[in-house]
mmCIF file of C-alpha atoms in Angstrom:
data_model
loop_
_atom_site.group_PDB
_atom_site.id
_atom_site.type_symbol
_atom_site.label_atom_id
_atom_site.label_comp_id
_atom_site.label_asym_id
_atom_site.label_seq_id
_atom_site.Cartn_x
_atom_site.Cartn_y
_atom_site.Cartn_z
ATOM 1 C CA UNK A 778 -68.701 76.007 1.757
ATOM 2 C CA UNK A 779 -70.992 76.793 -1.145
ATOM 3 C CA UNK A 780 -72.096 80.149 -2.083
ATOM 4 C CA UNK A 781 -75.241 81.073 -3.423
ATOM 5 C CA UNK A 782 -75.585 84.608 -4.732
ATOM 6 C CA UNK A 783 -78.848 87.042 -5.433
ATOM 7 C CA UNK A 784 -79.246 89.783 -7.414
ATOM 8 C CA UNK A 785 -80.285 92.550 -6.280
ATOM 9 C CA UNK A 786 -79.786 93.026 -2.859
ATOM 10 C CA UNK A 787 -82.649 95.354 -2.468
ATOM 11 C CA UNK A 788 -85.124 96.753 -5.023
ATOM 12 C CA UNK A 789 -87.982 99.283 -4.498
ATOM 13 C CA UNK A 790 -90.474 99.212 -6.955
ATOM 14 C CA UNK A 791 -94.215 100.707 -7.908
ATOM 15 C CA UNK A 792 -97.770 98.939 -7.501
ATOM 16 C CA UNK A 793 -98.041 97.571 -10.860
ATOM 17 C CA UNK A 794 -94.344 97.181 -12.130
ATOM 18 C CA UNK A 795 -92.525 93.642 -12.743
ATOM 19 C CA UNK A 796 -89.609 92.846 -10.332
ATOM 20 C CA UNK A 797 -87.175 90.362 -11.743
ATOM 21 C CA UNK A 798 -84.732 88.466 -8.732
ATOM 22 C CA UNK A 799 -81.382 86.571 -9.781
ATOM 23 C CA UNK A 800 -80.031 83.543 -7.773
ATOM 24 C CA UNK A 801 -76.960 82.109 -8.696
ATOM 25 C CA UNK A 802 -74.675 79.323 -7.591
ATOM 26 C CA UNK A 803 -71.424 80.510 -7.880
ATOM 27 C CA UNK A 804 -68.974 77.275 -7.062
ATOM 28 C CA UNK A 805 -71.242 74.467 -8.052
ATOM 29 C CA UNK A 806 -74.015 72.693 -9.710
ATOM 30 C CA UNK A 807 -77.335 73.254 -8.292
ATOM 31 C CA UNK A 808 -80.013 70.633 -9.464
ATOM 32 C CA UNK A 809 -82.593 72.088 -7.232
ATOM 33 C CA UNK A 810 -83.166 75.587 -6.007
ATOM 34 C CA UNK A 811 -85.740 76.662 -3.869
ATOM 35 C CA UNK A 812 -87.561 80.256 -2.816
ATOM 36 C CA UNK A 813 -88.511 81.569 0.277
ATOM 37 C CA UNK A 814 -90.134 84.765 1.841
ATOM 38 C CA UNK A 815 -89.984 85.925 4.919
ATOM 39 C CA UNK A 816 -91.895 88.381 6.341
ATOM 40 C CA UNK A 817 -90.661 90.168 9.719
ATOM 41 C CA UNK A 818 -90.340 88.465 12.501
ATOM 42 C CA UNK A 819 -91.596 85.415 10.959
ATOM 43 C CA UNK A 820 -89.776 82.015 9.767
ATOM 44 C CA UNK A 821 -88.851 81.159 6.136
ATOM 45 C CA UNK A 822 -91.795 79.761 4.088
ATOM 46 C CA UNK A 823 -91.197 78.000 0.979
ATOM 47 C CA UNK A 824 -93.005 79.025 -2.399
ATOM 48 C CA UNK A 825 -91.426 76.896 -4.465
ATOM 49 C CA UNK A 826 -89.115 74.278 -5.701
ATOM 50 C CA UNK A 827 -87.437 74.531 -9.382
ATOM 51 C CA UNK A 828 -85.221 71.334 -10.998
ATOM 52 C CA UNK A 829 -83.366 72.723 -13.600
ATOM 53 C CA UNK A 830 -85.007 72.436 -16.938
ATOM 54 C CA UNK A 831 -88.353 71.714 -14.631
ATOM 55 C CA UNK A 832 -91.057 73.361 -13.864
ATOM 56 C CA UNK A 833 -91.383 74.772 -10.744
ATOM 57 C CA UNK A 834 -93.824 73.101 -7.973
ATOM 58 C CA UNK A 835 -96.028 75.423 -5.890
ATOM 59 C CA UNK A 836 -96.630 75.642 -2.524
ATOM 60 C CA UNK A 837 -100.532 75.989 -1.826
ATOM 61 C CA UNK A 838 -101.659 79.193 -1.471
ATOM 62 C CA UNK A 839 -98.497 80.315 -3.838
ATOM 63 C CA UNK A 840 -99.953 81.990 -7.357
ATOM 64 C CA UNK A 841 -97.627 80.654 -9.983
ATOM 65 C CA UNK A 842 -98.936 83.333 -12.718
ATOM 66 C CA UNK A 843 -97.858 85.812 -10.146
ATOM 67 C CA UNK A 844 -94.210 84.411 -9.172
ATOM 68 C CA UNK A 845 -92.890 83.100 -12.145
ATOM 69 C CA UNK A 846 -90.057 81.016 -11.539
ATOM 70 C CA UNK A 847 -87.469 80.374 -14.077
ATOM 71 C CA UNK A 848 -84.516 77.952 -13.666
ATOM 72 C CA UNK A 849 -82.665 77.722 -17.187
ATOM 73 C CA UNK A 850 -79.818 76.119 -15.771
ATOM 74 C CA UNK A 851 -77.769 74.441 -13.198
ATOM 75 C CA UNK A 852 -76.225 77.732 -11.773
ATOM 76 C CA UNK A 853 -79.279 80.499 -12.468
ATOM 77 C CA UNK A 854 -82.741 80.456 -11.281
ATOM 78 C CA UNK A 855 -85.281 83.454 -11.328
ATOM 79 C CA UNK A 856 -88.085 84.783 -9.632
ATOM 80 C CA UNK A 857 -89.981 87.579 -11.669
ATOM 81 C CA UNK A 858 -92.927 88.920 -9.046
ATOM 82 C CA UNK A 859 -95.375 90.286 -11.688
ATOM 83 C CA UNK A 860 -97.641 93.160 -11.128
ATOM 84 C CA UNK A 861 -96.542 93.476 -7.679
ATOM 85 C CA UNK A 862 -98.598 94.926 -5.043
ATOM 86 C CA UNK A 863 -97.583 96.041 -1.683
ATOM 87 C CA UNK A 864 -98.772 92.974 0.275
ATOM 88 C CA UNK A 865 -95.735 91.835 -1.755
ATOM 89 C CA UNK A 866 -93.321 93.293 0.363
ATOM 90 C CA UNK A 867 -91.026 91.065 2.181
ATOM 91 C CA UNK A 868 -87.638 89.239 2.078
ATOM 92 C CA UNK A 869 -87.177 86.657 -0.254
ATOM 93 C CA UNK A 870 -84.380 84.208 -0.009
ATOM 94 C CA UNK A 871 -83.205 81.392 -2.641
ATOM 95 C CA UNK A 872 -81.065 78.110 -1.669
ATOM 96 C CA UNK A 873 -79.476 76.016 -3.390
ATOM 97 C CA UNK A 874 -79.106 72.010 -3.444
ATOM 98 C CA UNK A 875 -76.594 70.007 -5.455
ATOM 99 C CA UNK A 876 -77.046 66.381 -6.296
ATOM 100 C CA UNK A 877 -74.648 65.074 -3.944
ATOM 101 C CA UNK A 878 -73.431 65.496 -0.721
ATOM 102 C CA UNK A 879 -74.751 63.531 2.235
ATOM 103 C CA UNK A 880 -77.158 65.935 3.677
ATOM 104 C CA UNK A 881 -78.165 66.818 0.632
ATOM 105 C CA UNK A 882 -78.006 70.283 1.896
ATOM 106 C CA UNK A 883 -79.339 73.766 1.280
ATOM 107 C CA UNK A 884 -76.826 76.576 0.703
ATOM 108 C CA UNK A 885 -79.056 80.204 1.280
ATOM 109 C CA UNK A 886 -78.643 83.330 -0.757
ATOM 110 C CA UNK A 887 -78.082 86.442 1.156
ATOM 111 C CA UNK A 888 -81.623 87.477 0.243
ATOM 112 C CA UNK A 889 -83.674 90.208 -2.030
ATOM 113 C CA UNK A 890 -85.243 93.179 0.281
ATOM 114 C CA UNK A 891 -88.380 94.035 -2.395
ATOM 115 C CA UNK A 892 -90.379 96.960 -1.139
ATOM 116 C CA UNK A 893 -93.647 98.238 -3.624
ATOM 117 C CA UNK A 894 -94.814 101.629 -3.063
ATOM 118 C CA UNK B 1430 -98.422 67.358 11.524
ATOM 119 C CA UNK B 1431 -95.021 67.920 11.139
ATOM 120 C CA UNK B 1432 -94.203 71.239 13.129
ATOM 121 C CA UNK B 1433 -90.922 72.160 14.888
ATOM 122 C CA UNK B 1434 -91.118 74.469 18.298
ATOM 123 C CA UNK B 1435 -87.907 76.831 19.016
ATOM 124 C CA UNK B 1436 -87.840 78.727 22.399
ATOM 125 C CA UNK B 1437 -87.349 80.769 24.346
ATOM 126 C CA UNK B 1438 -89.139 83.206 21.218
ATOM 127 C CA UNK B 1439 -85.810 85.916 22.414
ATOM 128 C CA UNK B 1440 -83.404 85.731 24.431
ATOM 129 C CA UNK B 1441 -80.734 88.414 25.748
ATOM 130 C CA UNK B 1442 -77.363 88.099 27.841
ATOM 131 C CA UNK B 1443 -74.416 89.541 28.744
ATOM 132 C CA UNK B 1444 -71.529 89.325 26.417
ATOM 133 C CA UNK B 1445 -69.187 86.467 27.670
ATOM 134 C CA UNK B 1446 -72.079 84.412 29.119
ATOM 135 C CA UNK B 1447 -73.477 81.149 27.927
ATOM 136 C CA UNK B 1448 -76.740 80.510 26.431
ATOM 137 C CA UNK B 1449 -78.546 77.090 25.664
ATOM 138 C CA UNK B 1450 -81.295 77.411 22.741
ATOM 139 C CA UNK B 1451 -83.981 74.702 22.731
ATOM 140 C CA UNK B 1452 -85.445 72.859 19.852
ATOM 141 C CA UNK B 1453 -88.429 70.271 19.783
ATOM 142 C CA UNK B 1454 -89.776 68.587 16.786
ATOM 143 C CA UNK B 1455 -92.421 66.364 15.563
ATOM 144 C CA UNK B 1456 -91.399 65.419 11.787
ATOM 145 C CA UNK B 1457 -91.597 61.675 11.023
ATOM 146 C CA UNK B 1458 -89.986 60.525 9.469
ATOM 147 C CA UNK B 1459 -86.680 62.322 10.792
ATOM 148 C CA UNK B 1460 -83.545 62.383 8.315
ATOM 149 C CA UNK B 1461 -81.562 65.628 9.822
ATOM 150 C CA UNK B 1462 -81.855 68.942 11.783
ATOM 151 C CA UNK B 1463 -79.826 71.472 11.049
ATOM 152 C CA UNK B 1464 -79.215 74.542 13.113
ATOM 153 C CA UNK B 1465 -78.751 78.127 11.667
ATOM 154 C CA UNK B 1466 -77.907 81.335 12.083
ATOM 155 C CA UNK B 1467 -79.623 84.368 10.180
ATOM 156 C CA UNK B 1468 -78.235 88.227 11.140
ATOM 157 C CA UNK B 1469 -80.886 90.329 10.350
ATOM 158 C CA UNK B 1470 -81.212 90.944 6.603
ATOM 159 C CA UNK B 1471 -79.474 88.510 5.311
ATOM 160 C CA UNK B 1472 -80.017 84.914 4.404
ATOM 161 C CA UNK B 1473 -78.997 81.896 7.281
ATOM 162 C CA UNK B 1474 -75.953 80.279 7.281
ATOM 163 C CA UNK B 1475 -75.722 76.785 8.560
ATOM 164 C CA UNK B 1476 -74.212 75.972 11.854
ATOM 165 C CA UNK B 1477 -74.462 72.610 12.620
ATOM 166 C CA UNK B 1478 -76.260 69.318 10.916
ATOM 167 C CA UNK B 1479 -76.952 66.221 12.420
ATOM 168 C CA UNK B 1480 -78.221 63.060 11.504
ATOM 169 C CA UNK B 1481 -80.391 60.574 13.930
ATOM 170 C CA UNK B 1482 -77.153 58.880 15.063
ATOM 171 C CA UNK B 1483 -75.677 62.117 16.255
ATOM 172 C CA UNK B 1484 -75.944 62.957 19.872
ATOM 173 C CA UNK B 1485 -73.328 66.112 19.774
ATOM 174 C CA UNK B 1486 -72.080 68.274 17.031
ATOM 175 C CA UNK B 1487 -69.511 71.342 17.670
ATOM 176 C CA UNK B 1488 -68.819 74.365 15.492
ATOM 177 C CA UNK B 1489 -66.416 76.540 17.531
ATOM 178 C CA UNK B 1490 -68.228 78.112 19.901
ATOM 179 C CA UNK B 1491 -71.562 76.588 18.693
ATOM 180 C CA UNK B 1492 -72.720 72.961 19.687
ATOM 181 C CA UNK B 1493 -75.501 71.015 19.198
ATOM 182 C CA UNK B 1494 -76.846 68.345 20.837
ATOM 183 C CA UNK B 1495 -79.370 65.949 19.979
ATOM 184 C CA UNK B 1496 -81.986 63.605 21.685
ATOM 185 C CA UNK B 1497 -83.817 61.489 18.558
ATOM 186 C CA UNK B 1498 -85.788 59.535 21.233
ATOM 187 C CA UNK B 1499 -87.124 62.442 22.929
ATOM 188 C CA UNK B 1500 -87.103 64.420 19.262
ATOM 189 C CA UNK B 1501 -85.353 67.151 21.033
ATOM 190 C CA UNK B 1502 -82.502 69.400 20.150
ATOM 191 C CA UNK B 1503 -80.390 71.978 22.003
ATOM 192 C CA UNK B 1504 -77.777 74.578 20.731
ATOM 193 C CA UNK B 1505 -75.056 76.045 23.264
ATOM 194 C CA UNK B 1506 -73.349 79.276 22.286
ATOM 195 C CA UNK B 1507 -70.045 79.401 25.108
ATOM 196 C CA UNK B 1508 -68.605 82.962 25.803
ATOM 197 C CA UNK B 1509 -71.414 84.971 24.059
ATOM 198 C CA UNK B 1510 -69.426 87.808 21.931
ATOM 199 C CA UNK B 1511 -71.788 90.804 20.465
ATOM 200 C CA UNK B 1512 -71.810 89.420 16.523
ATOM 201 C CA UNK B 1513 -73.620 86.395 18.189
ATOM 202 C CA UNK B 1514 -76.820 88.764 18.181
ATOM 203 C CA UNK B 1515 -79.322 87.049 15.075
ATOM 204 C CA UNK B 1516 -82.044 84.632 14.950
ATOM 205 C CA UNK B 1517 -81.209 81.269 15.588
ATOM 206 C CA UNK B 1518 -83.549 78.514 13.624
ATOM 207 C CA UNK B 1519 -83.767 75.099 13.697
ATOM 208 C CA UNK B 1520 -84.748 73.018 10.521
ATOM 209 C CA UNK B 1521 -86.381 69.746 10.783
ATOM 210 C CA UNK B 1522 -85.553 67.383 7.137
ATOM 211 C CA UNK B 1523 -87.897 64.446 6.870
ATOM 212 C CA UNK B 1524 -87.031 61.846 4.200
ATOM 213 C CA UNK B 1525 -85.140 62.527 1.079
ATOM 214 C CA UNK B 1526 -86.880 65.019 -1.202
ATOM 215 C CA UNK B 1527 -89.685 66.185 1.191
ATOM 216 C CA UNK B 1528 -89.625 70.144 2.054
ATOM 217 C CA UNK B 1529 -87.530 71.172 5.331
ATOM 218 C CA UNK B 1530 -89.676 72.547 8.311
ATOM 219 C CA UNK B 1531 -88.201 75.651 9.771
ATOM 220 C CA UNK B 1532 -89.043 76.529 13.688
ATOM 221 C CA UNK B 1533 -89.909 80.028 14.062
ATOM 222 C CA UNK B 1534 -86.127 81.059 15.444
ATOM 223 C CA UNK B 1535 -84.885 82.420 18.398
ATOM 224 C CA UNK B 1536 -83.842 86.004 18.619
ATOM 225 C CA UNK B 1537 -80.473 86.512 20.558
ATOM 226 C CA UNK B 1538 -79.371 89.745 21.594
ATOM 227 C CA UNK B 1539 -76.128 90.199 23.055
ATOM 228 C CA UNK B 1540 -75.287 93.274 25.163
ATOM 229 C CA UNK B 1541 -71.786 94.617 26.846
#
Protein backbone atom coordinates (compact mmCIF):
# COMPACT_ATOMS: atom_id res chain seq x y z
CA UNK A 1 0.00 0.00 0.00
CA UNK A 2 0.94 3.66 0.12
CA UNK A 3 3.11 5.18 2.64
CA UNK A 4 2.85 8.43 4.02
CA UNK A 5 5.73 9.63 6.16
CA UNK A 6 6.06 12.57 9.03
CA UNK A 7 8.75 14.25 10.27
CA UNK A 8 9.43 14.32 13.36
CA UNK A 9 8.13 11.67 15.22
CA UNK A 10 7.99 13.59 18.39
CA UNK A 11 9.05 17.16 19.23
CA UNK A 12 8.98 18.99 22.62
CA UNK A 13 9.00 22.48 22.40
CA UNK A 14 8.60 25.93 24.66
CA UNK A 15 5.39 28.27 25.07
CA UNK A 16 6.19 30.68 22.48
CA UNK A 17 8.52 28.78 19.95
CA UNK A 18 7.44 27.76 16.21
CA UNK A 19 7.08 23.97 15.56
CA UNK A 20 7.46 23.05 11.94
CA UNK A 21 5.80 19.18 10.98
CA UNK A 22 6.84 17.36 7.59
CA UNK A 23 4.42 14.95 5.75
CA UNK A 24 5.55 13.25 2.88
CA UNK A 25 4.27 10.76 0.37
CA UNK A 26 6.87 8.56 -0.29
CA UNK A 27 5.54 6.12 -3.36
CA UNK A 28 3.06 8.41 -4.99
CA UNK A 29 1.38 11.55 -5.95
CA UNK A 30 -0.72 13.08 -3.39
CA UNK A 31 -3.18 15.80 -4.79
CA UNK A 32 -4.76 16.26 -1.46
CA UNK A 33 -3.41 15.94 2.02
CA UNK A 34 -5.19 16.44 5.01
CA UNK A 35 -4.32 17.17 9.02
CA UNK A 36 -5.64 15.83 11.97
CA UNK A 37 -5.21 16.06 15.85
CA UNK A 38 -6.05 13.91 18.20
CA UNK A 39 -6.18 14.43 21.58
CA UNK A 40 -6.22 11.29 24.08
CA UNK A 41 -8.71 9.16 24.06
CA UNK A 42 -10.53 11.06 21.55
CA UNK A 43 -11.19 10.44 17.61
CA UNK A 44 -9.29 12.16 14.75
CA UNK A 45 -10.60 15.69 13.94
CA UNK A 46 -9.75 17.29 10.80
CA UNK A 47 -8.15 20.91 10.65
CA UNK A 48 -7.62 21.07 7.34
CA UNK A 49 -7.49 20.13 3.76
CA UNK A 50 -4.44 21.35 1.38
CA UNK A 51 -4.54 20.71 -2.79
CA UNK A 52 -1.25 21.10 -3.85
CA UNK A 53 -0.44 24.55 -5.04
CA UNK A 54 -3.90 25.48 -2.98
CA UNK A 55 -4.61 27.01 -0.19
CA UNK A 56 -5.56 25.20 2.58
CA UNK A 57 -9.43 25.12 3.77
CA UNK A 58 -10.16 25.42 7.50
CA UNK A 59 -12.17 23.62 9.62
CA UNK A 60 -14.32 26.06 11.91
CA UNK A 61 -12.97 26.73 14.98
CA UNK A 62 -9.31 25.98 13.27
CA UNK A 63 -7.02 29.45 13.38
CA UNK A 64 -5.27 29.45 10.06
CA UNK A 65 -2.67 32.30 11.26
CA UNK A 66 -1.89 29.83 13.94
CA UNK A 67 -1.48 26.44 11.81
CA UNK A 68 -0.05 27.42 8.76
CA UNK A 69 -0.31 24.87 6.28
CA UNK A 70 1.98 24.63 3.41
CA UNK A 71 1.66 22.11 0.53
CA UNK A 72 4.39 23.08 -2.21
CA UNK A 73 4.01 19.98 -3.93
CA UNK A 74 2.53 16.71 -4.78
CA UNK A 75 4.72 14.67 -2.26
CA UNK A 76 5.37 17.46 0.78
CA UNK A 77 2.92 19.24 2.84
CA UNK A 78 3.63 21.22 6.16
CA UNK A 79 2.14 22.20 9.22
CA UNK A 80 4.14 25.03 11.11
CA UNK A 81 2.09 25.49 14.70
CA UNK A 82 3.19 29.11 15.45
CA UNK A 83 3.62 30.48 18.86
CA UNK A 84 2.50 27.36 20.36
CA UNK A 85 0.96 27.16 23.66
CA UNK A 86 0.38 24.18 25.74
CA UNK A 87 -3.33 23.69 24.94
CA UNK A 88 -1.42 22.77 21.76
CA UNK A 89 -0.38 19.59 22.87
CA UNK A 90 -1.68 16.62 21.12
CA UNK A 91 -1.10 14.13 18.24
CA UNK A 92 -1.30 15.30 14.94
CA UNK A 93 -1.62 13.00 12.02
CA UNK A 94 -1.44 13.83 8.08
CA UNK A 95 -3.05 11.53 5.19
CA UNK A 96 -2.68 11.45 2.07
CA UNK A 97 -5.11 11.13 -1.12
CA UNK A 98 -4.05 10.57 -4.72
CA UNK A 99 -6.22 11.39 -7.66
CA UNK A 100 -7.15 8.01 -8.49
CA UNK A 101 -8.01 4.96 -7.08
CA UNK A 102 -11.61 3.93 -6.50
CA UNK A 103 -12.04 4.80 -2.94
CA UNK A 104 -10.30 7.60 -3.37
CA UNK A 105 -8.62 6.71 -0.21
CA UNK A 106 -6.66 8.18 2.67
CA UNK A 107 -3.20 6.76 3.40
CA UNK A 108 -2.25 8.10 7.37
CA UNK A 109 1.14 9.22 8.51
CA UNK A 110 2.44 7.59 11.56
CA UNK A 111 1.81 10.85 13.41
CA UNK A 112 3.82 13.95 15.20
CA UNK A 113 3.72 13.63 19.26
CA UNK A 114 4.15 17.77 19.91
CA UNK A 115 4.37 18.48 23.60
CA UNK A 116 4.91 22.59 24.72
CA UNK A 117 6.25 23.16 28.04
CA UNK B 1 -26.27 15.39 11.24
CA UNK B 2 -23.95 13.13 10.00
CA UNK B 3 -22.43 11.26 13.13
CA UNK B 4 -21.11 7.67 13.29
CA UNK B 5 -21.55 5.58 16.82
CA UNK B 6 -18.74 2.76 17.57
CA UNK B 7 -19.31 0.49 20.66
CA UNK B 8 -18.77 -1.14 22.96
CA UNK B 9 -16.36 2.33 23.98
CA UNK B 10 -13.52 -0.89 25.18
CA UNK B 11 -13.52 -4.03 25.02
CA UNK B 12 -11.10 -6.84 26.54
CA UNK B 13 -10.74 -10.75 25.90
CA UNK B 14 -8.77 -13.52 26.16
CA UNK B 15 -6.16 -14.11 23.59
CA UNK B 16 -7.54 -16.75 21.07
CA UNK B 17 -11.17 -15.61 21.50
CA UNK B 18 -13.39 -13.84 19.06
CA UNK B 19 -14.67 -10.43 19.23
CA UNK B 20 -17.43 -8.64 17.06
CA UNK B 21 -17.02 -4.63 17.02
CA UNK B 22 -20.18 -2.69 16.14
CA UNK B 23 -20.57 0.29 13.95
CA UNK B 24 -23.77 2.50 13.26
CA UNK B 25 -23.93 5.47 11.07
CA UNK B 26 -26.08 8.21 9.93
CA UNK B 27 -24.11 9.96 6.89
CA UNK B 28 -26.27 10.54 3.78
CA UNK B 29 -25.36 10.36 1.45
CA UNK B 30 -23.20 7.05 2.03
CA UNK B 31 -20.20 6.38 -0.52
CA UNK B 32 -17.87 3.96 1.82
CA UNK B 33 -16.90 2.94 5.41
CA UNK B 34 -13.79 1.97 6.07
CA UNK B 35 -12.57 0.20 9.14
CA UNK B 36 -9.17 0.89 10.90
CA UNK B 37 -6.85 0.05 13.15
CA UNK B 38 -4.67 2.66 15.21
CA UNK B 39 -1.94 1.06 17.98
CA UNK B 40 -1.47 3.61 20.31
CA UNK B 41 0.83 6.37 19.02
CA UNK B 42 0.82 5.89 15.80
CA UNK B 43 -1.34 6.82 12.88
CA UNK B 44 -4.40 4.08 11.63
CA UNK B 45 -3.91 1.79 9.10
CA UNK B 46 -6.81 0.69 7.03
CA UNK B 47 -8.38 -2.65 7.42
CA UNK B 48 -11.15 -3.05 5.39
CA UNK B 49 -13.31 -0.64 2.85
CA UNK B 50 -16.54 -1.19 1.58
CA UNK B 51 -18.78 0.30 -0.70
CA UNK B 52 -22.86 0.24 -0.41
CA UNK B 53 -22.95 -2.96 -2.51
CA UNK B 54 -20.71 -4.79 -0.12
CA UNK B 55 -22.27 -6.99 2.44
CA UNK B 56 -18.80 -8.80 3.63
CA UNK B 57 -15.22 -7.85 3.33
CA UNK B 58 -12.23 -10.13 4.85
CA UNK B 59 -8.68 -9.13 5.72
CA UNK B 60 -7.13 -12.23 7.34
CA UNK B 61 -8.32 -12.44 10.49
CA UNK B 62 -10.37 -9.18 10.18
CA UNK B 63 -13.91 -9.06 8.46
CA UNK B 64 -16.35 -6.70 7.95
CA UNK B 65 -19.70 -6.85 7.35
CA UNK B 66 -22.10 -4.45 6.21
CA UNK B 67 -25.93 -3.69 6.44
CA UNK B 68 -26.55 -0.29 4.08
CA UNK B 69 -30.32 -0.65 4.80
CA UNK B 70 -30.01 -0.73 8.41
CA UNK B 71 -26.68 1.75 8.04
CA UNK B 72 -24.95 -0.68 10.22
CA UNK B 73 -21.52 -2.17 10.24
CA UNK B 74 -19.75 -4.92 12.19
CA UNK B 75 -15.99 -5.96 12.37
CA UNK B 76 -15.02 -9.65 13.57
CA UNK B 77 -11.47 -10.20 14.77
CA UNK B 78 -11.25 -14.54 14.85
CA UNK B 79 -8.54 -16.00 17.25
CA UNK B 80 -7.69 -12.71 19.09
CA UNK B 81 -3.63 -12.71 19.29
CA UNK B 82 -2.05 -9.91 21.82
CA UNK B 83 -0.81 -7.29 18.81
CA UNK B 84 -4.65 -7.12 18.16
CA UNK B 85 -4.72 -4.68 21.31
CA UNK B 86 -5.43 -0.78 19.55
CA UNK B 87 -8.35 1.28 18.84
CA UNK B 88 -10.50 0.16 16.28
CA UNK B 89 -12.44 3.16 14.24
CA UNK B 90 -14.85 3.20 11.81
CA UNK B 91 -14.99 6.01 9.08
CA UNK B 92 -18.13 6.98 7.46
CA UNK B 93 -17.27 8.76 3.50
CA UNK B 94 -20.27 10.62 2.18
CA UNK B 95 -20.08 11.71 -1.48
CA UNK B 96 -16.95 12.40 -3.36
CA UNK B 97 -14.94 15.27 -1.88
CA UNK B 98 -16.92 15.78 1.40
CA UNK B 99 -14.74 15.24 4.78
CA UNK B 100 -14.79 11.51 6.29
CA UNK B 101 -16.61 11.14 9.74
CA UNK B 102 -14.60 9.13 12.17
CA UNK B 103 -16.60 7.16 15.15
CA UNK B 104 -14.93 7.62 18.34
CA UNK B 105 -13.07 3.91 18.17
CA UNK B 106 -13.16 1.04 20.14
CA UNK B 107 -10.38 0.19 22.49
CA UNK B 108 -9.38 -3.60 22.39
CA UNK B 109 -7.25 -5.05 24.86
CA UNK B 110 -6.09 -8.43 24.54
CA UNK B 111 -4.78 -10.40 27.54
CA UNK B 112 -3.03 -14.10 27.88
Amino acid sequence: GAVVSQHPSWVICKSGTSVKIECRSLDFQATTMFWYRQFPKQSLMLMATSNEGSKATYEQGVEKDKFLINHASLTLSTLTVTSAHPEDSSFYICSASGSSGLYNEQFFGPGTRLTVL
Amino acid sequence: KNQVEQSPQSLIILEGKNCTLQCNYTVSPFSNLRWYKQDTGRGPVSLTIMTFSENTKSNGRYTATLDADTKQSSLHITASQLSDSASYICVVSGQAGTALIFGKGTTLSVSS
